[in-house]
Amino acid sequence: MSHAVLAGGVGAARYLTGALEAFDPASVTGIVNVADDVVLHGLHISPDLDTCTYTLAGAIDPERGWGLVEETWQAMAELGRYGGENWFSLGDRDLGTHLFRTARMHAGATLTEVTAEVTTAWDLECRLLPVTDDRVETRVELTDGREIGFQEYFVGLQHSVEVASVRFAGADQASLSSDVAATIRTADALVIAPSNPIVSIGPLLAVPGLLELVEARRDRTVAVSPIIGGAALKGPADRMLRELGEESSVVGVARRYRDLAATLVIDDVDRDLAPAVEDAGMRAVVIPTIMKDPGVAAALARACHNAAVGS
Amino acid sequence: MSHAVLAGGVGAARYLTGALEAFDPASVTGIVNVADDVVLHGLHISPDLDTCTYTLAGAIDPERGWGLVEETWQAMAELGRYGGENWFSLGDRDLGTHLFRTARMHAGATLTEVTAEVTTAWDLECRLLPVTDDRVETRVELTDGREIGFQEYFVGLQHSVEVASVRFAGADQASLSSDVAATIRTADALVIAPSNPIVSIGPLLAVPGLLELVEARRDRTVAVSPIIGGAALKGPADRMLRELGEESSVVGVARRYRDLAATLVIDDVDRDLAPAVEDAGMRAVVIPTIMKDPGVAAALARACHNAAVGS
């Protein structure tokens, strides 16, 4: 049995927590977005990989939803003394991860290798695979004409600006991870996590070869809608969909994913839209998708798996 | 009035503290060794510059003698979790300095510019000038044939190994800082701080042009012996001198510095060696040099200045 998940940050991390509870952890693989990665102060920072790792390790800060518990902020305070750029908060504990990753990558390790070392150190039994070892960078064009990096949009501006378009710089030259390709080819179930379709799942699909591999497994692929009752639980997915001319609803999500996935899992609150999802070309499965505790997440993972394998 | 100091780490930092007490701080310039600098985990670390800055800011940890007070070690603990190289301890507060320096240098700032920004942020009224903006790297050849970096020798192996030779990689291609050259040409007094002659003062003099500039100011140059009663107060200067075939005494120091400086300041405990220092070609000034408090350091700085200006 194998269960593979196309993953962004927080929503995907919660889904993966459920999958680890529902299945043999060794059968679970997260295929993780790296287009939010950023080099800051010389350090290689991989926010989605770290959010997944820390969450699965039970070490994520429950209040903030990102970064580590029992965090301190001494480095940022000193950086502030110098007038350094500290809008992207790096906790002292978290810095240990970035120092390690940067040192290993300077020594020639791939991001895939470093990620395996990091997850092993946290005793994770599942695999987390960066979609590529190459640099892909989400660039956000604003309606005022500026083009900025994803973290500047997401963290610096708190995504409170209108987006005109999004592109994934470097994606066309990136090589799909061979581990990722093999995982997708052989997974019993392939799940598109409830992550931002544009800036979390989008850059995964922009890596040459991935889209075709997923389309070839359409019958085994299940997407979980990140839109619930027309809104995103967290983050700007709903606004971004609208700003880019799509519909912020499970139907809009179905139109985006119908060539990739046979099934869309939607929340109970969207039950009435199930027929419209089916009209848009996807089978609708209606169950609770707000993963407020690991039990809900595990039930969601089981439902996704069953939908994929047709049982 | 201007008072310039060729400086390494701890001994020089204490001397500079005294100079700031003795003179108008704006008239004091530290010309600081950068050959101990190291890039670790992608971060540019300048131990001697930071030791001088933190000491003059009154923020050095008094127990350790390096790094910042009220320091925490969360980043290093996490780095240790991953099996990362954490033998070179970077405190969380200290990391703020390295993050800032690295970000500014990636943005194209010179080490001289960053150092000015850092010292200004700590409200230092004196100047600290890196001897060069280029990379110079102290390499230590051990008697077992290995060649290692300075920090690996000094911190990693706690300088408990025998040294065969020392070289300063990159020094011959380095450009002397124009600010440093101007400072040396015009200083009323030029002091060689009580720093390790081989690995702190040595790499300063290895930057092309500096040796000649100092020799041209020999009459205005005063060295403070880092060897007291045959031993170094701190660090391996005494052992290194012996291992490299020199004498670990004020006379050995005089032989090393006689072409550069007219005067050698030696501690009271070495009073009997004053004639031997003079025979070696330097005028000897005998006063307390163990800077156990700022008053001793200030008196030492005054004595040096007076020896230089001949009053």
Coordinates of C-alpha atoms in Angstrom, one line a residue:
Chain A
M1 CA 0.0 0.0 0.0
S2 CA 1.3 3.4 -0.8
H3 CA -0.2 6.8 -0.4
A4 CA 1.4 9.9 -2.0
V5 CA 0.4 13.5 -1.4
L6 CA 1.1 16.6 -3.4
A7 CA 1.8 19.0 -0.6
G8 CA 2.2 22.7 0.2
G9 CA 2.4 23.9 3.8
V10 CA -0.1 24.0 6.7
G11 CA -3.1 22.2 5.1
A12 CA -0.9 19.5 3.6
A13 CA 1.0 19.0 6.8
R14 CA -2.3 18.4 8.7
Y15 CA -3.4 16.0 6.0
L16 CA -0.2 14.2 6.2
T17 CA -0.6 13.9 10.0
G18 CA -3.9 12.1 9.3
A19 CA -2.3 9.9 6.7
L20 CA 0.4 8.8 9.2
E21 CA -2.3 7.9 11.7
A22 CA -4.4 6.1 9.1
F23 CA -1.7 4.1 7.4
D24 CA 1.7 2.5 7.9
P25 CA 3.8 5.7 8.0
A26 CA 6.4 4.0 5.8
S27 CA 3.8 3.9 3.0
V28 CA 3.2 7.6 3.0
T29 CA 5.1 10.1 0.9
G30 CA 4.8 13.9 0.8
I31 CA 5.8 15.5 -2.5
V32 CA 6.5 19.0 -1.3
N33 CA 6.5 22.4 -3.0
V34 CA 9.8 24.2 -3.0
A35 CA 8.9 27.4 -4.9
D36 CA 8.3 29.2 -1.6
D37 CA 12.0 28.6 -0.8
V38 CA 14.1 31.6 -0.2
V39 CA 17.7 32.5 0.4
L40 CA 17.8 35.0 3.2
H41 CA 21.0 36.2 4.9
G42 CA 22.8 33.5 2.9
L43 CA 20.6 30.8 4.4
H44 CA 18.5 28.3 2.4
I45 CA 15.0 28.4 3.8
S46 CA 12.4 25.8 2.8
P47 CA 9.2 26.9 4.5
D48 CA 6.9 24.1 3.2
L49 CA 9.3 21.3 3.8
D50 CA 9.9 22.6 7.3
T51 CA 6.2 23.1 8.1
C52 CA 5.5 19.5 7.0
T53 CA 8.5 18.2 9.0
Y54 CA 7.8 20.2 12.2
T55 CA 4.1 19.3 12.1
L56 CA 4.7 15.6 11.6
A57 CA 7.3 15.7 14.4
G58 CA 4.7 17.2 16.7
A59 CA 7.0 20.2 17.1
I60 CA 5.2 22.9 15.2
D61 CA 4.1 25.9 17.3
P62 CA 0.4 25.4 17.8
E63 CA -0.4 29.1 18.2
R64 CA 1.4 30.5 15.2
G65 CA 1.0 27.4 13.0
W66 CA 4.5 27.7 11.7
G67 CA 8.0 27.4 13.2
L68 CA 8.9 25.4 16.2
V69 CA 7.5 25.3 19.7
E70 CA 9.5 26.8 22.6
E71 CA 11.0 29.2 20.1
T72 CA 13.0 32.2 21.0
W73 CA 13.8 35.3 18.8
Q74 CA 17.2 36.5 20.0
A75 CA 18.8 36.4 16.5
M76 CA 16.0 38.5 15.0
A77 CA 16.2 41.0 17.8
E78 CA 19.9 41.5 17.1
L79 CA 19.3 41.6 13.4
G80 CA 16.8 44.4 14.1
R81 CA 19.4 46.3 16.1
Y82 CA 21.4 46.5 12.9
G83 CA 18.4 47.5 10.8
G84 CA 18.6 44.2 9.0
E85 CA 15.7 42.7 7.1
N86 CA 13.8 40.8 9.8
W87 CA 10.3 40.8 8.4
F88 CA 10.8 37.1 7.7
S89 CA 11.0 35.9 11.3
L90 CA 13.5 33.1 11.8
G91 CA 13.3 31.7 15.3
D92 CA 16.5 30.7 17.0
R93 CA 15.6 27.0 17.0
D94 CA 14.4 27.2 13.4
L95 CA 17.8 28.7 12.5
G96 CA 19.4 25.5 13.4
T97 CA 17.5 23.8 10.6
H98 CA 18.5 26.5 8.1
L99 CA 22.1 26.4 9.2
F100 CA 22.2 22.7 8.7
R101 CA 20.5 22.7 5.3
T102 CA 22.7 25.5 4.0
A103 CA 25.9 23.9 5.2
R104 CA 24.9 20.6 3.6
M105 CA 24.0 22.2 0.4
H106 CA 27.2 24.1 0.3
A107 CA 28.9 20.8 0.7
G108 CA 27.2 19.5 -2.4
A109 CA 24.2 17.6 -0.9
T110 CA 20.9 17.9 -2.8
L111 CA 17.8 19.2 -1.1
T112 CA 16.4 15.7 -1.3
E113 CA 19.3 14.4 0.6
V114 CA 19.2 17.1 3.2
T115 CA 15.4 16.7 3.6
A116 CA 15.9 13.0 4.3
E117 CA 18.6 13.8 6.9
V118 CA 16.3 16.4 8.6
T119 CA 13.2 14.1 8.7
T120 CA 15.3 11.2 10.0
A121 CA 16.6 13.5 12.8
W122 CA 13.0 14.2 13.7
D123 CA 12.2 10.4 13.7
L124 CA 9.7 10.7 10.9
E125 CA 8.9 7.4 9.4
C126 CA 7.3 8.8 6.2
R127 CA 9.2 10.3 3.3
L128 CA 9.1 14.0 2.4
L129 CA 10.4 14.6 -1.1
P130 CA 11.1 18.0 -2.6
V131 CA 9.5 18.0 -6.1
T132 CA 12.8 19.0 -7.6
D133 CA 16.4 19.7 -6.4
D134 CA 16.5 22.7 -8.7
R135 CA 15.6 26.2 -7.8
V136 CA 12.0 27.2 -8.7
E137 CA 10.8 30.5 -7.5
T138 CA 7.2 31.7 -7.3
R139 CA 7.1 35.3 -8.5
V140 CA 3.9 37.3 -7.9
E141 CA 3.0 40.2 -10.3
L142 CA 0.8 42.7 -8.5
T143 CA -1.9 44.8 -10.2
D144 CA 0.2 47.8 -9.6
G145 CA 2.8 46.3 -12.0
R146 CA 5.4 45.3 -9.4
E147 CA 6.7 41.8 -9.4
I148 CA 7.8 40.5 -6.0
G149 CA 9.0 37.2 -4.5
F150 CA 6.4 34.9 -2.8
Q151 CA 7.6 35.5 0.7
E152 CA 7.6 39.2 0.2
Y153 CA 3.9 38.8 -0.9
F154 CA 2.9 36.3 1.7
V155 CA 4.9 37.4 4.7
G156 CA 6.2 40.9 4.0
L157 CA 2.9 42.3 2.6
Q158 CA 0.7 39.7 4.5
H159 CA -0.9 38.9 1.1
S160 CA -3.0 42.1 1.4
V161 CA -2.3 43.2 -2.2
E162 CA -4.1 42.3 -5.5
V163 CA -2.4 39.8 -7.7
A164 CA -2.4 40.1 -11.5
S165 CA -0.4 36.9 -12.2
V166 CA 1.9 34.3 -10.8
R167 CA 4.8 32.6 -12.5
F168 CA 7.3 30.0 -11.4
A169 CA 10.8 31.2 -12.4
G170 CA 13.1 28.4 -13.2
A171 CA 10.4 25.8 -13.4
D172 CA 10.9 25.1 -17.1
Q173 CA 14.6 24.3 -16.5
A174 CA 13.9 22.2 -13.3
S175 CA 14.3 18.5 -13.3
L176 CA 11.6 16.5 -11.7
S177 CA 13.0 14.4 -8.8
S178 CA 13.4 10.8 -9.9
D179 CA 12.1 9.7 -6.5
V180 CA 9.0 11.8 -7.1
A181 CA 8.4 10.4 -10.5
A182 CA 8.7 6.8 -9.3
T183 CA 6.4 7.5 -6.4
I184 CA 3.7 9.0 -8.6
R185 CA 4.0 6.1 -11.1
T186 CA 3.5 3.5 -8.4
A187 CA 1.3 5.1 -5.7
D188 CA -1.9 3.3 -4.9
A189 CA -3.5 6.6 -4.1
L190 CA -2.3 10.0 -5.1
V191 CA -3.8 12.9 -3.2
I192 CA -3.7 16.6 -4.0
A193 CA -3.7 18.1 -0.5
P194 CA -5.9 21.0 0.5
S195 CA -3.2 23.5 -0.3
N196 CA -3.3 26.7 -2.3
P197 CA -4.0 25.5 -5.9
I198 CA -2.1 28.5 -7.4
V199 CA 1.0 28.9 -5.3
S200 CA 1.4 25.6 -3.6
I201 CA 0.1 22.9 -6.0
G202 CA 0.7 25.2 -9.1
P203 CA 4.5 25.2 -8.8
L204 CA 4.6 21.4 -8.3
L205 CA 2.7 21.0 -11.6
A206 CA 5.0 23.5 -13.3
V207 CA 8.0 21.2 -13.0
P208 CA 8.2 19.5 -16.4
G209 CA 6.9 16.0 -16.4
L210 CA 4.8 16.1 -13.3
L211 CA 1.5 17.2 -14.8
E212 CA 1.7 14.4 -17.4
L213 CA 2.5 11.8 -14.7
V214 CA -0.4 12.9 -12.6
E215 CA -2.8 13.0 -15.6
A216 CA -1.7 9.4 -16.4
R217 CA -2.8 8.4 -12.8
R218 CA -6.0 10.5 -12.9
D219 CA -8.2 7.5 -11.8
R220 CA -6.0 7.1 -8.7
T221 CA -5.9 10.8 -8.0
V222 CA -8.1 12.5 -5.4
A223 CA -8.0 16.2 -4.7
V224 CA -9.1 17.7 -1.4
S225 CA -10.7 21.1 -1.9
P226 CA -8.8 23.9 0.0
I227 CA -11.9 26.0 -0.5
I228 CA -14.6 25.4 2.1
G229 CA -17.9 27.4 1.8
G230 CA -16.2 29.7 -0.7
A231 CA -13.3 30.6 1.5
A232 CA -9.8 29.4 2.3
L233 CA -9.4 28.3 5.9
K234 CA -6.0 30.0 5.9
G235 CA -4.1 32.1 3.5
P236 CA -5.1 33.9 0.3
A237 CA -6.2 31.0 -1.9
D238 CA -9.8 32.3 -2.2
R239 CA -8.7 35.9 -3.1
M240 CA -6.1 34.7 -5.5
L241 CA -8.6 32.5 -7.3
R242 CA -10.9 35.4 -7.7
E243 CA -8.1 37.8 -8.7
L244 CA -7.0 35.4 -11.4
G245 CA -10.5 35.2 -12.8
E246 CA -11.4 31.8 -11.3
E247 CA -14.3 30.9 -9.0
S248 CA -13.5 30.7 -5.3
S249 CA -15.7 27.6 -4.7
V250 CA -15.4 23.8 -4.9
V251 CA -16.6 24.2 -8.5
G252 CA -13.8 26.5 -9.3
V253 CA -11.4 24.0 -7.7
A254 CA -13.0 21.2 -9.8
R255 CA -12.5 23.1 -13.0
R256 CA -8.8 23.5 -12.1
Y257 CA -8.2 19.9 -11.2
R258 CA -10.6 17.9 -13.4
D259 CA -7.9 16.8 -15.9
L260 CA -5.6 15.6 -13.0
A261 CA -7.9 13.9 -10.6
A262 CA -11.0 11.8 -10.9
T263 CA -12.4 12.8 -7.5
L264 CA -12.8 16.0 -5.5
V265 CA -13.3 15.7 -1.8
I266 CA -15.5 18.6 -0.5
D267 CA -16.6 19.6 2.9
D268 CA -20.1 18.9 4.3
V269 CA -20.8 22.6 4.1
D270 CA -20.5 22.4 0.3
R271 CA -22.8 19.4 0.0
D272 CA -25.2 21.3 -2.2
L273 CA -22.4 21.9 -4.7
A274 CA -21.7 18.2 -5.2
P275 CA -23.8 18.0 -8.4
A276 CA -22.0 21.1 -9.9
V277 CA -18.7 19.5 -9.1
E278 CA -19.8 16.4 -10.9
D279 CA -21.0 18.5 -13.8
A280 CA -17.6 20.1 -13.9
G281 CA -16.2 16.7 -14.5
M282 CA -15.1 15.3 -11.1
R283 CA -16.7 12.7 -8.8
A284 CA -17.6 14.5 -5.5
V285 CA -17.0 12.9 -2.1
V286 CA -18.6 14.8 0.7
I287 CA -17.1 14.5 4.2
P288 CA -15.7 16.8 6.9
T289 CA -12.4 18.3 5.7
I290 CA -11.7 20.8 8.5
M291 CA -8.9 19.0 10.2
K292 CA -9.3 20.4 13.7
D293 CA -7.9 17.2 15.2
P294 CA -5.9 14.3 14.0
G295 CA -9.0 12.0 14.0
V296 CA -10.7 14.2 11.3
A297 CA -7.5 14.2 9.3
A298 CA -7.1 10.4 9.6
A299 CA -10.7 9.9 8.5
L300 CA -10.1 12.3 5.6
A301 CA -7.0 10.4 4.5
R302 CA -8.9 7.0 4.7
A303 CA -11.7 8.5 2.6
C304 CA -9.3 9.8 0.0
H305 CA -7.5 6.5 -0.2
N306 CA -10.7 4.6 -0.6
A307 CA -11.8 6.9 -3.3
A308 CA -8.6 6.4 -5.1
V309 CA -8.5 2.6 -5.0
G310 CA -12.2 2.4 -5.7
S311 CA -13.2 0.6 -2.5
Chain B
M1 CA 45.4 63.5 18.1
S2 CA 45.0 60.0 16.6
H3 CA 45.8 56.6 18.0
A4 CA 45.7 53.6 15.8
V5 CA 46.0 50.0 16.9
L6 CA 46.9 46.9 15.0
A7 CA 44.5 44.5 16.6
G8 CA 43.6 40.8 16.9
G9 CA 40.9 39.6 19.3
V10 CA 40.7 39.6 23.1
G11 CA 44.0 41.3 24.1
A12 CA 43.5 44.0 21.5
A13 CA 39.9 44.5 22.5
R14 CA 40.9 45.1 26.1
Y15 CA 43.7 47.5 24.9
L16 CA 41.1 49.4 22.8
T17 CA 38.8 49.7 25.8
G18 CA 41.6 51.5 27.6
A19 CA 42.3 53.7 24.6
L20 CA 38.7 54.8 24.6
E21 CA 38.9 55.7 28.2
A22 CA 42.2 57.5 27.8
F23 CA 41.5 59.5 24.6
D24 CA 38.7 61.1 22.6
P25 CA 37.0 57.9 21.3
A26 CA 36.8 59.5 17.8
S27 CA 40.6 59.6 17.7
V28 CA 41.0 55.9 18.1
T29 CA 41.1 53.4 15.2
G30 CA 41.4 49.6 15.5
I31 CA 42.9 48.0 12.4
V32 CA 41.6 44.5 12.8
N33 CA 42.7 41.1 11.6
V34 CA 40.3 39.2 9.3
A35 CA 42.3 36.1 8.6
D36 CA 40.4 34.2 11.4
D37 CA 37.2 34.9 9.5
V38 CA 35.3 31.9 8.4
V39 CA 32.3 31.1 6.3
L40 CA 30.2 28.5 8.3
H41 CA 26.8 27.3 7.3
G42 CA 26.9 30.0 4.6
L43 CA 27.4 32.8 7.2
H44 CA 30.3 35.2 7.1
I45 CA 31.8 35.2 10.6
S46 CA 34.5 37.7 11.7
P47 CA 35.6 36.7 15.2
D48 CA 38.2 39.4 15.8
L49 CA 36.0 42.2 14.6
D50 CA 33.1 40.9 16.7
T51 CA 35.3 40.5 19.8
C52 CA 36.4 44.1 19.5
T53 CA 32.9 45.4 18.8
Y54 CA 31.2 43.5 21.6
T55 CA 34.0 44.3 24.1
L56 CA 33.9 48.0 23.3
A57 CA 30.1 48.0 23.5
G58 CA 30.3 46.4 27.0
A59 CA 28.4 43.5 25.6
I60 CA 31.0 40.8 25.6
D61 CA 30.3 37.8 27.8
P62 CA 32.6 38.3 30.8
E63 CA 32.9 34.6 31.6
R64 CA 33.7 33.2 28.2
G65 CA 35.6 36.3 27.0
W66 CA 33.9 35.9 23.6
G67 CA 30.4 36.3 22.2
L68 CA 27.6 38.3 23.7
V69 CA 26.2 38.4 27.2
E70 CA 22.8 37.0 27.9
E71 CA 23.4 34.6 25.1
T72 CA 21.3 31.5 24.4
W73 CA 22.2 28.4 22.3
Q74 CA 19.0 27.2 20.7
A75 CA 20.2 27.3 17.1
M76 CA 23.3 25.2 18.0
A77 CA 21.2 22.7 19.9
E78 CA 19.0 22.1 16.8
L79 CA 22.0 22.0 14.6
G80 CA 23.3 19.3 16.9
R81 CA 20.1 17.4 16.5
Y82 CA 20.9 17.1 12.8
G83 CA 24.5 16.1 13.4
G84 CA 25.6 19.4 11.9
E85 CA 29.0 20.9 12.6
N86 CA 28.5 22.8 15.9
W87 CA 32.0 22.8 17.3
F88 CA 32.1 26.5 16.4
S89 CA 29.5 27.7 18.8
L90 CA 27.3 30.5 17.5
G91 CA 25.0 31.9 20.1
D92 CA 21.5 33.0 19.1
R93 CA 22.2 36.7 19.7
D94 CA 25.6 36.5 17.9
L95 CA 23.8 34.9 14.9
G96 CA 22.0 38.2 14.4
T97 CA 25.3 39.8 13.7
H98 CA 26.4 37.1 11.2
L99 CA 23.0 37.2 9.5
F100 CA 23.3 40.9 9.0
R101 CA 26.9 40.8 7.8
T102 CA 26.1 38.0 5.4
A103 CA 23.0 39.7 4.0
R104 CA 24.9 43.0 3.5
M105 CA 27.9 41.3 1.9
H106 CA 25.6 39.3 -0.5
A107 CA 24.0 42.7 -1.3
G108 CA 27.5 44.0 -2.3
A109 CA 28.6 45.8 0.8
T110 CA 32.2 45.6 1.7
L111 CA 33.3 44.3 5.1
T112 CA 34.5 47.8 5.9
E113 CA 31.0 49.2 5.2
V114 CA 29.3 46.4 7.2
T115 CA 31.7 46.9 10.1
A116 CA 30.9 50.6 10.2
E117 CA 27.2 49.8 10.3
V118 CA 27.7 47.2 13.0
T119 CA 29.8 49.5 15.2
T120 CA 27.4 52.4 14.7
A121 CA 24.5 50.2 15.8
W122 CA 26.4 49.5 19.0
D123 CA 27.1 53.2 19.5
L124 CA 30.8 52.9 19.3
E125 CA 32.5 56.2 18.7
C126 CA 35.8 54.8 17.6
R127 CA 36.5 53.2 14.2
L128 CA 37.1 49.5 13.6
L129 CA 38.6 48.9 10.2
P130 CA 39.2 45.4 8.7
V131 CA 42.7 45.4 7.3
T132 CA 41.3 44.4 3.9
D133 CA 38.0 43.8 2.3
D134 CA 39.5 40.7 0.6
R135 CA 39.5 37.2 1.9
V136 CA 42.7 36.2 3.7
E137 CA 42.7 32.9 5.5
T138 CA 45.1 31.7 8.1
R139 CA 46.1 28.1 7.4
V140 CA 47.9 26.1 10.0
E141 CA 50.2 23.2 9.0
L142 CA 50.6 20.7 11.8
T143 CA 53.7 18.6 12.4
D144 CA 51.7 15.6 11.4
G145 CA 51.5 17.1 7.9
R146 CA 47.8 18.1 7.9
E147 CA 46.9 21.7 7.0
I148 CA 43.8 23.0 8.6
G149 CA 41.9 26.3 8.9
F150 CA 42.6 28.6 11.9
Q151 CA 39.2 28.0 13.6
E152 CA 39.6 24.3 13.3
Y153 CA 43.0 24.7 15.0
F154 CA 42.0 27.2 17.5
V155 CA 38.4 26.2 18.4
G156 CA 38.0 22.7 17.0
L157 CA 41.3 21.3 18.3
Q158 CA 41.6 23.8 21.1
H159 CA 45.1 24.6 19.8
S160 CA 46.4 21.4 21.5
V161 CA 48.4 20.2 18.5
E162 CA 51.9 21.1 17.3
V163 CA 52.2 23.7 14.6
A164 CA 54.9 23.3 11.8
S165 CA 54.1 26.5 9.9
V166 CA 51.4 29.1 9.3
R167 CA 50.5 30.8 6.0
F168 CA 47.9 33.4 5.1
A169 CA 46.1 32.2 2.0
G170 CA 45.0 35.0 -0.3
A171 CA 47.1 37.6 1.5
D172 CA 49.3 38.2 -1.6
Q173 CA 46.3 39.1 -3.7
A174 CA 44.6 41.1 -1.0
S175 CA 44.3 44.9 -1.3
L176 CA 45.1 46.9 1.8
S177 CA 42.1 49.0 2.9
S178 CA 42.7 52.6 1.8
D179 CA 41.2 53.8 5.1
V180 CA 43.8 51.6 6.9
A181 CA 46.7 53.0 4.8
A182 CA 45.6 56.6 5.5
T183 CA 45.2 55.9 9.2
I184 CA 48.7 54.5 9.5
R185 CA 50.3 57.3 7.5
T186 CA 48.7 59.9 9.7
A187 CA 48.5 58.4 13.2
D188 CA 50.2 60.2 16.0
A189 CA 50.7 56.9 17.7
L190 CA 50.6 53.4 16.1
V191 CA 50.3 50.6 18.6
I192 CA 50.8 46.8 18.0
A193 CA 48.3 45.4 20.5
P194 CA 49.2 42.5 22.8
S195 CA 47.8 40.0 20.3
N196 CA 49.2 36.8 19.0
P197 CA 52.2 37.9 16.9
I198 CA 51.9 35.0 14.5
V199 CA 48.2 34.5 13.8
S200 CA 46.7 37.9 14.8
I201 CA 49.4 40.5 13.9
G202 CA 51.1 38.2 11.3
P203 CA 48.2 38.2 8.8
L204 CA 47.8 42.0 9.1
L205 CA 51.4 42.4 8.1
A206 CA 51.0 39.9 5.3
V207 CA 48.6 42.2 3.4
P208 CA 50.8 43.8 0.8
G209 CA 51.9 47.3 1.7
L210 CA 51.1 47.3 5.4
L211 CA 54.5 46.1 6.5
E212 CA 56.2 49.0 4.6
L213 CA 53.8 51.5 5.9
V214 CA 54.4 50.5 9.5
E215 CA 58.2 50.4 9.0
A216 CA 58.0 53.9 7.7
R217 CA 56.3 54.9 10.9
R218 CA 58.7 52.9 13.1
D219 CA 59.5 55.9 15.4
R220 CA 55.8 56.3 16.1
T221 CA 55.1 52.7 16.6
V222 CA 54.9 50.9 20.0
A223 CA 54.3 47.2 20.5
V224 CA 52.8 45.8 23.6
S225 CA 54.3 42.4 24.4
P226 CA 51.6 39.6 24.4
I227 CA 54.2 37.5 26.3
I228 CA 54.4 38.1 30.0
G229 CA 56.8 36.1 32.1
G230 CA 57.4 33.8 29.1
A231 CA 53.8 32.9 28.6
A232 CA 50.7 34.2 26.8
L233 CA 47.9 35.3 29.1
K234 CA 45.4 33.5 26.8
G235 CA 45.7 31.4 23.7
P236 CA 48.7 29.6 22.1
A237 CA 51.0 32.5 21.3
D238 CA 53.8 31.1 23.6
R239 CA 53.6 27.6 22.3
M240 CA 53.4 28.7 18.7
L241 CA 56.5 30.9 19.1
R242 CA 58.4 28.0 20.4
E243 CA 57.1 25.6 17.8
L244 CA 58.1 27.9 15.1
G245 CA 61.7 28.2 16.5
E246 CA 61.3 31.6 18.2
E247 CA 61.7 32.5 21.8
S248 CA 58.6 32.8 24.0
S249 CA 59.8 35.8 25.9
V250 CA 59.7 39.6 25.5
V251 CA 63.1 39.2 23.8
G252 CA 61.6 36.9 21.2
V253 CA 58.9 39.4 20.7
A254 CA 61.4 42.2 20.3
R255 CA 63.3 40.2 17.7
R256 CA 60.0 39.8 15.8
Y257 CA 59.0 43.5 16.0
R258 CA 62.2 45.5 16.0
D259 CA 62.0 46.5 12.3
L260 CA 58.5 47.7 12.8
A261 CA 58.4 49.5 16.2
A262 CA 60.8 51.6 18.1
T263 CA 59.4 50.7 21.5
L264 CA 58.3 47.5 23.2
V265 CA 56.1 47.8 26.3
I266 CA 56.8 44.9 28.7
D267 CA 55.2 44.0 31.9
D268 CA 56.8 44.6 35.3
V269 CA 57.4 40.9 35.7
D270 CA 59.8 41.1 32.8
R271 CA 61.7 44.1 34.1
D272 CA 65.0 42.2 34.2
L273 CA 64.7 41.5 30.5
A274 CA 64.5 45.2 29.6
P275 CA 68.3 45.4 28.8
A276 CA 68.0 42.3 26.6
V277 CA 65.0 43.9 24.8
E278 CA 67.2 47.0 24.2
D279 CA 70.1 44.8 23.0
A280 CA 67.6 43.2 20.5
G281 CA 67.0 46.7 19.1
M282 CA 63.9 48.1 20.8
R283 CA 63.5 50.6 23.5
A284 CA 61.9 48.9 26.5
V285 CA 59.1 50.6 28.6
V286 CA 58.2 48.7 31.7
I287 CA 54.7 49.0 33.2
P288 CA 51.8 46.8 34.2
T289 CA 50.3 45.2 31.0
I290 CA 47.8 42.7 32.5
M291 CA 44.6 44.6 31.7
K292 CA 42.5 43.2 34.6
D293 CA 40.5 46.4 34.7
P294 CA 39.9 49.4 32.4
G295 CA 42.1 51.6 34.6
V296 CA 45.1 49.4 33.8
A297 CA 44.2 49.4 30.1
A298 CA 43.8 53.2 30.1
A299 CA 47.2 53.7 31.8
L300 CA 48.8 51.3 29.3
A301 CA 47.2 53.2 26.3
R302 CA 48.5 56.5 27.7
A303 CA 52.0 55.0 28.2
C304 CA 52.0 53.7 24.7
H305 CA 50.9 57.0 23.3
N306 CA 53.5 58.9 25.2
A307 CA 56.2 56.5 24.1
A308 CA 55.1 57.0 20.5
V309 CA 55.0 60.8 20.5
G310 CA 58.1 61.0 22.6
S311 CA 56.7 62.9 25.5

